[in-house]
XYZ file of C-alpha atoms in Angstrom:
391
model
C 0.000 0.000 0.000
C 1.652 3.325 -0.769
C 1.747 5.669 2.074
C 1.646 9.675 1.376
C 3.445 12.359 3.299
C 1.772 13.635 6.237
C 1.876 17.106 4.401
C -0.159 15.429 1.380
C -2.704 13.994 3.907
C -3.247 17.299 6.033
C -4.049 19.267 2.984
C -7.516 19.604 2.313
C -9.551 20.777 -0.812
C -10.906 24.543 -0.389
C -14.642 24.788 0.129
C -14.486 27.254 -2.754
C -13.411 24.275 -5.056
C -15.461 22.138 -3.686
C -19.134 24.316 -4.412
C -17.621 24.763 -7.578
C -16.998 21.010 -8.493
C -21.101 20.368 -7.056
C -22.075 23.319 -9.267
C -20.711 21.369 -12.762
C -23.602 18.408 -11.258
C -26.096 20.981 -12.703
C -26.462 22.515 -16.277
C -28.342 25.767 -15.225
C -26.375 27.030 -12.572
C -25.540 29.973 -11.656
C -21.673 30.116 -10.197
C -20.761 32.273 -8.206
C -17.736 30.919 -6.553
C -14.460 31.705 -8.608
C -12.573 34.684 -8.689
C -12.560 34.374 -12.261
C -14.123 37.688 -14.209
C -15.629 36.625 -17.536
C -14.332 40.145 -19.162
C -11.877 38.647 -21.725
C -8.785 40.805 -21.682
C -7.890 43.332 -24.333
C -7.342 42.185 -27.712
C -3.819 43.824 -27.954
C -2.752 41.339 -24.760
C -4.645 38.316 -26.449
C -2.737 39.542 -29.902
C 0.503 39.670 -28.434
C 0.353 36.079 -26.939
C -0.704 34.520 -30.177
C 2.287 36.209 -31.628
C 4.526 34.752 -29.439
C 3.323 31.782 -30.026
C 3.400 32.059 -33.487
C 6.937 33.666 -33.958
C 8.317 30.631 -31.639
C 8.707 31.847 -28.219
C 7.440 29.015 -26.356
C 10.754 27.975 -25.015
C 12.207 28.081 -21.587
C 13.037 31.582 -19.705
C 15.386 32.956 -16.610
C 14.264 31.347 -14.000
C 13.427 35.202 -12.575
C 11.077 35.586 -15.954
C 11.744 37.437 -18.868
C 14.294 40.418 -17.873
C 12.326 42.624 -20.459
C 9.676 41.761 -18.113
C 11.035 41.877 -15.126
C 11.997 45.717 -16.804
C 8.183 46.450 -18.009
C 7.071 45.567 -14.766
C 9.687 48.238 -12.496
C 8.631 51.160 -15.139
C 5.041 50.016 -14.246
C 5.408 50.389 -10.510
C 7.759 53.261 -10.909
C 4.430 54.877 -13.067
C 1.972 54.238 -11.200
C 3.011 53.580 -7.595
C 5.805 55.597 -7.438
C 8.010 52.688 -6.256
C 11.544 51.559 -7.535
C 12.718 47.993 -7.909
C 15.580 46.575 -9.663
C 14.736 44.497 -12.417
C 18.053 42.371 -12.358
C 17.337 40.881 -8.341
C 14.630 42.809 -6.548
C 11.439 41.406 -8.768
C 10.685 37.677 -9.863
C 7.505 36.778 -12.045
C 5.752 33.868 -11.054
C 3.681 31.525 -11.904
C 0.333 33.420 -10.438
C -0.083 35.130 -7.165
C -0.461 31.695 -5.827
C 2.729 30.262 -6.598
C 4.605 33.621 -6.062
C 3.534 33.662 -2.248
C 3.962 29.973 -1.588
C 7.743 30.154 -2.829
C 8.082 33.227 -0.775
C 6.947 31.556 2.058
C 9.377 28.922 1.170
C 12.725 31.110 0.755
C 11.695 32.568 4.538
C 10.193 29.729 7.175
C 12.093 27.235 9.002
C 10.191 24.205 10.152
C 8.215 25.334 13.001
C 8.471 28.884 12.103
C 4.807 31.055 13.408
C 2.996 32.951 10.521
C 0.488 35.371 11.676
C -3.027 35.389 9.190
C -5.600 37.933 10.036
C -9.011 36.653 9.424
C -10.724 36.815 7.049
C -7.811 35.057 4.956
C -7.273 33.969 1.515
C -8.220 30.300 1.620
C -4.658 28.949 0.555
C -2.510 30.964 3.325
C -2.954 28.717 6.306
C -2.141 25.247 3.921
C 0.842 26.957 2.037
C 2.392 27.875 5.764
C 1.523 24.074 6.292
C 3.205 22.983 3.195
C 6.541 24.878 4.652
C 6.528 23.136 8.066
C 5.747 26.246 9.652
C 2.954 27.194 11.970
C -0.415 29.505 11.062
C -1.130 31.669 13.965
C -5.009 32.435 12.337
C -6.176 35.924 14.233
C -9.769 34.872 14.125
C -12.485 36.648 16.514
C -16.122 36.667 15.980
C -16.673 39.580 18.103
C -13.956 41.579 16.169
C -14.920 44.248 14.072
C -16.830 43.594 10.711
C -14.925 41.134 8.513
C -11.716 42.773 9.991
C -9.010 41.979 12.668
C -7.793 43.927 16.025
C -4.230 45.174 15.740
C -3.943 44.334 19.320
C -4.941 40.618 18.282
C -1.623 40.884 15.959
C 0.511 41.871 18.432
C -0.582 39.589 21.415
C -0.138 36.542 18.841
C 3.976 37.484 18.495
C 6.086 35.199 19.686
C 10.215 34.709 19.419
C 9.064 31.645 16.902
C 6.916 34.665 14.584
C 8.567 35.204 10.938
C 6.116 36.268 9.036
C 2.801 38.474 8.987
C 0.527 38.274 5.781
C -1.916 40.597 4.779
C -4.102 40.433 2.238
C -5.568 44.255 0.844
C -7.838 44.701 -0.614
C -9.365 41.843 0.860
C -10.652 38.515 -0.445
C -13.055 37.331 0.712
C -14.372 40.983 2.819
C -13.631 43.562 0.043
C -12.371 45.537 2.434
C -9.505 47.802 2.360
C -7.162 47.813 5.763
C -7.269 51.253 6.967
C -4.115 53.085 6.939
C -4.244 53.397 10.518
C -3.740 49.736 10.759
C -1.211 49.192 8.394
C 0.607 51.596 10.200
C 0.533 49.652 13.186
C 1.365 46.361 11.788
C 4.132 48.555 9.872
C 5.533 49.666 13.523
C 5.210 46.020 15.013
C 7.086 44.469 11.734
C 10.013 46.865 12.755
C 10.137 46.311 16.258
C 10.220 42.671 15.478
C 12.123 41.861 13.047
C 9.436 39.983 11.170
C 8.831 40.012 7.142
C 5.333 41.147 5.673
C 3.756 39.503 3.039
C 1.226 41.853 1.323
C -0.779 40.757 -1.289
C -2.174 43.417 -3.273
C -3.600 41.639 -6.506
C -7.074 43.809 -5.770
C -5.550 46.807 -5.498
C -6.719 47.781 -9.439
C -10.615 47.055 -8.096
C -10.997 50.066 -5.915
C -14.479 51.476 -5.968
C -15.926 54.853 -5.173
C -12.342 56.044 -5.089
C -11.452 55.156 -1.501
C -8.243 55.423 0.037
C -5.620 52.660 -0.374
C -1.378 53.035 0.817
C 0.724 49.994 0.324
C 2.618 49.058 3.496
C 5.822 48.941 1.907
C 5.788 53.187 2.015
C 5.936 53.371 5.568
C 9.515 54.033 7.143
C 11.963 50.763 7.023
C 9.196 48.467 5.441
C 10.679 48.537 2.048
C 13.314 46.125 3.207
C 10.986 43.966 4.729
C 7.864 43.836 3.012
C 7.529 41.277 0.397
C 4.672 42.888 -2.528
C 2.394 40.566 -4.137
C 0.868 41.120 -7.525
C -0.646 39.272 -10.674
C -2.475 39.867 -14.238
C -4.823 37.934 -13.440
C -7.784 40.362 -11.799
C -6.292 43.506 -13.508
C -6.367 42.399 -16.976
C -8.665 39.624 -16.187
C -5.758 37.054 -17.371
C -6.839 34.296 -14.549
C -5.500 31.495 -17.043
C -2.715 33.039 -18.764
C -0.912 32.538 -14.986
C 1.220 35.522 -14.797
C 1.951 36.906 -11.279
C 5.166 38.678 -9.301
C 6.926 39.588 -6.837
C 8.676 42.636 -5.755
C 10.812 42.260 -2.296
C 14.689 42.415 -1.212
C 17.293 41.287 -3.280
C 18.092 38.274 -0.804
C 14.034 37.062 -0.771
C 14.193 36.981 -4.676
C 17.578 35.547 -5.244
C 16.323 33.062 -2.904
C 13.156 32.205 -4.727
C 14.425 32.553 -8.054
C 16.566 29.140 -6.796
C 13.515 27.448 -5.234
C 11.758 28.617 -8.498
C 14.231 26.559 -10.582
C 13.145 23.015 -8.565
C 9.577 23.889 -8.471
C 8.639 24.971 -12.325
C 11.606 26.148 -13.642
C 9.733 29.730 -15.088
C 6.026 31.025 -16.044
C 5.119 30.256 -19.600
C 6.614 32.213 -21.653
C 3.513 33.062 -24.275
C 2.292 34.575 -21.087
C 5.016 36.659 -20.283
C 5.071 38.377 -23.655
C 1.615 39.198 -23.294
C 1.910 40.211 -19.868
C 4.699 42.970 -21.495
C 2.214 44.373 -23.728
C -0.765 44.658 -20.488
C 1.392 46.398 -18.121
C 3.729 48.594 -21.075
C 1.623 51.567 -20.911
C 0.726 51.748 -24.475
C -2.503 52.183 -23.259
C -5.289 51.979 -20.096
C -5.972 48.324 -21.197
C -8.133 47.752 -17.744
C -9.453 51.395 -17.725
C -13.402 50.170 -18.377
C -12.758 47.124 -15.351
C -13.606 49.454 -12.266
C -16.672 50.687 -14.341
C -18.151 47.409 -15.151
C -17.937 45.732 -11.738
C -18.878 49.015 -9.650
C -22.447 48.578 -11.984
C -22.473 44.692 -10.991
C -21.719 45.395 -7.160
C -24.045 47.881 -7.123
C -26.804 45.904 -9.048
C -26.131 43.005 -6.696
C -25.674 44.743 -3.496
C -29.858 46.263 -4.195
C -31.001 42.703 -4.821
C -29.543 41.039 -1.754
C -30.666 44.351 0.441
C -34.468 43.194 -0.930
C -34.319 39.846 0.112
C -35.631 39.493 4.037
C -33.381 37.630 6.345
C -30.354 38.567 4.334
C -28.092 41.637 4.627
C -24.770 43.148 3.388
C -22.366 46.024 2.918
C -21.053 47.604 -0.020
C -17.438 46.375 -0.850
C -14.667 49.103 -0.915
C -13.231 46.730 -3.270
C -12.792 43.819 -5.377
C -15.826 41.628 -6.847
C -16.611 40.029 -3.809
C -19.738 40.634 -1.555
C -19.980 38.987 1.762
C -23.480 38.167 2.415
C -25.084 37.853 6.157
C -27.375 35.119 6.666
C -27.569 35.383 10.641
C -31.354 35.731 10.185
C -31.638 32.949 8.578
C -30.737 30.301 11.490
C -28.172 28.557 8.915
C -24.599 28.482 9.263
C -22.748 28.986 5.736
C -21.663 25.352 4.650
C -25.329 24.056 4.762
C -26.926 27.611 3.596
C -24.319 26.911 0.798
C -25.050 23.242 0.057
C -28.562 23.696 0.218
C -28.892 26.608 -2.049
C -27.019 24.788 -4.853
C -29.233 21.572 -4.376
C -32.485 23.731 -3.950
C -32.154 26.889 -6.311
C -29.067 26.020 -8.620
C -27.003 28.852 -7.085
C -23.362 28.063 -6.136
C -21.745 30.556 -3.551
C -18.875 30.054 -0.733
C -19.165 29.150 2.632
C -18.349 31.771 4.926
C -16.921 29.293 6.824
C -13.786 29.186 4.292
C -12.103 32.119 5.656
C -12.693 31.690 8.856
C -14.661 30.921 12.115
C -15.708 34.927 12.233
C -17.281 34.572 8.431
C -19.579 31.435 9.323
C -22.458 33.806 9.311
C -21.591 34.855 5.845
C -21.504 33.190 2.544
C -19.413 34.905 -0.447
C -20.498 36.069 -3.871
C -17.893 36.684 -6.607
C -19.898 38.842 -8.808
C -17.862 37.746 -12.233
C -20.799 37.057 -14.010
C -22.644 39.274 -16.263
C -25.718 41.754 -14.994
C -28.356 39.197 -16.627
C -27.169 36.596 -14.188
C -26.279 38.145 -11.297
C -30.101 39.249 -11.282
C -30.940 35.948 -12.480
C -29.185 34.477 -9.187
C -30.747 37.024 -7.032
C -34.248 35.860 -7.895
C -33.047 32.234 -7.467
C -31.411 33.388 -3.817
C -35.024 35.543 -3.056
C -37.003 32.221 -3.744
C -34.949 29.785 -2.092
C -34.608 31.851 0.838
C -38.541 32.683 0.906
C -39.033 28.987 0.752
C -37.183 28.605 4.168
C -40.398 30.154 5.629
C -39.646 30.182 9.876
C -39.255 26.366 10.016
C -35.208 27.358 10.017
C -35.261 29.652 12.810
């Protein structure tokens, strides 16, 4: 009998993945579970990865990604964020987000290392610490403030075995933005011990009703401790084209450049052509994404405000809603399950990320406006139907 490692056991499939496997059972569904926009991304991006492709560069790259890439993307940040990174050993494109923060994690934890997660979290965090033979330290109270954290939580939770801190802002699943006065203080506590930060931004292009965002990397001595997190995939809706990257200290990228070699040697290279031509500046090839999902968001966020029993708030960011169904008796995995089975609706268990979110389920709004009110009507009736036999 062949026996797996204990790391392969622990691992468990996301509840995200698994309403979205139940939801291919049915042929009318409506899905809202994937991050995954259905915008297609500009034709110039799609054109310049067929070229590629046609011209023969489907070969290997650096192991850091394509320098001219790696260049594209430090005259992007320099642009836009005001930020400077060297190209040469201070940015590394990955594979996705995903892969870009699980190598990270990688190049800094020892086994039995402590990584502090604020809840709510991004679903993969806690297993990727796992992976590394480090410890999650999950910062999860109910009684906290709305689909946020406590600083103080943060702090109490650091201990001489704490390496890492990882933040994730805007946030998936909350679409919240961390207020600067927070950052701050996780900024101060970073510095006063000696621990990295992790900040995954890949929202940050999603911000709605032009609210306030600052990166925690501008604060005083975080630049050489922060490690920035970024991908095409929700800016230039290029979810499948697998294009993310990093921008930290020399000495975290030289490291994961190595680990990088032994895990999948580079990101496709197709992909990183076209990813040149999104983020070259030739032109505002996302400039219409903020428009179309503020209209969805807003055109969602009505319907579930109609619907008795359920409640939310407006999302500072991203295309996620986090809907309350307190009133409703049901805790989110069986609301979830049940509202597939019943009304053909897929969503994700609050549950996912978090004990504090079990009261919630999650709606990616990447559908179009005829669906999302389409799945709406389907949540209105299958709620209604619940009657008070669930309270």
């Amino acid at each position: 009998m062949i026996e797996v490692s204990d790391v392969a056991k622990n691992i468990k499939p996301s509840l995200t993945r698994t309403l979205f496997n139940m939801a291919k059972e049915y042929d009318d569904v409506i899905d809202f579970t994937l991050g995954d926009p259905d915008v297609p991304p500009h034709q110039a991006i799609k054109d310049a990865g067929c070229a590629a492709i046609q011209q023969g560069r489907t070969r290997y790259s650096q192991n850091a990604g394509l320098l001219e890439l790696r260049n594209t993307i430090s005259t992007y940040y320099e642009r836009t964020e005001g930020l400077a990174y060297s190209p040469n050993d201070e940015i590394i494109v990955t594979v996705g987000a995903m892969e870009g923060i699980y190598i990270a994690l990688l190049a800094l934890l020892n086994p039995g290392d402590e990584v502090i997660i604020p809840a709510p979290y991004y679903v993969n965090y806690k297993q990727m610490v796992e992976m590394c033979h480090a410890h999650p330290v999950i910062i999860d109270k109910p009684n906290a403030e709305y689909l946020s954290f406590d600083v103080k939580d943060i702090e109490a939770a650091i201990t001489e075995k704490t390496k890492v801190v990882i933040i994730n802002t805007p946030s998936n699943p909350s679409g919240r933005i961390i207020s600067g006065d927070k950052i701050r203080h996780i900024a101060e506590l970073a510095v006063e011990h000696n621990l990295i930060v992790i900040s995954d931004e890949v929202y940050k292009c999603l911000i709605y009703d032009k609210t306030n965002f600052k990166s925690i990397v501008t604060y005083e001595k975080m630049r050489e401790r922060t490690v920035l997190v970024n991908s095409l995939s929700k800016e230039f809706c290029m979810t499948g084209w697998r294009i993310g990257y990093i921008l930290a200290p020399k000495e975290i990228v030289g490291a994961m450049t190595k680990l990088q070699e032994n895990v999948v040697a580079c990101a496709p290279l197709p992909a990183q052509y076209a990813a040149i031509e999104a983020l070259s500046g030739k032109a505002d090839y996302s400039k219409d994404m903020v428009s179309i999902f503020t209209r969805r968001r807003n055109l969602l966020c009505e319907g579930i405000s109609k619907i008795p029993q359920l409640s939310c708030r407006m999302p500072e960011a991203t295309f996620y809603l986090m809907v309350n169904i307190a009133e409703t008796g049901m805790k989110s995995f069986d609301f979830a399950v049940n509202l597939l089975k019943s009304a053909h609706v897929a969503v994700v268990p609050g549950i996912t990320y978090g004990e504090s979110c079990d009261d919630y389920v999650r709606i990616a709004f990447t559908l179009d406006e005829e669906k999302i009110a389409e799945g709406v009507r389907r949540i209105k009736s299958y709620v209604e139907s619940l009657g008070s036999s669930v309270k």
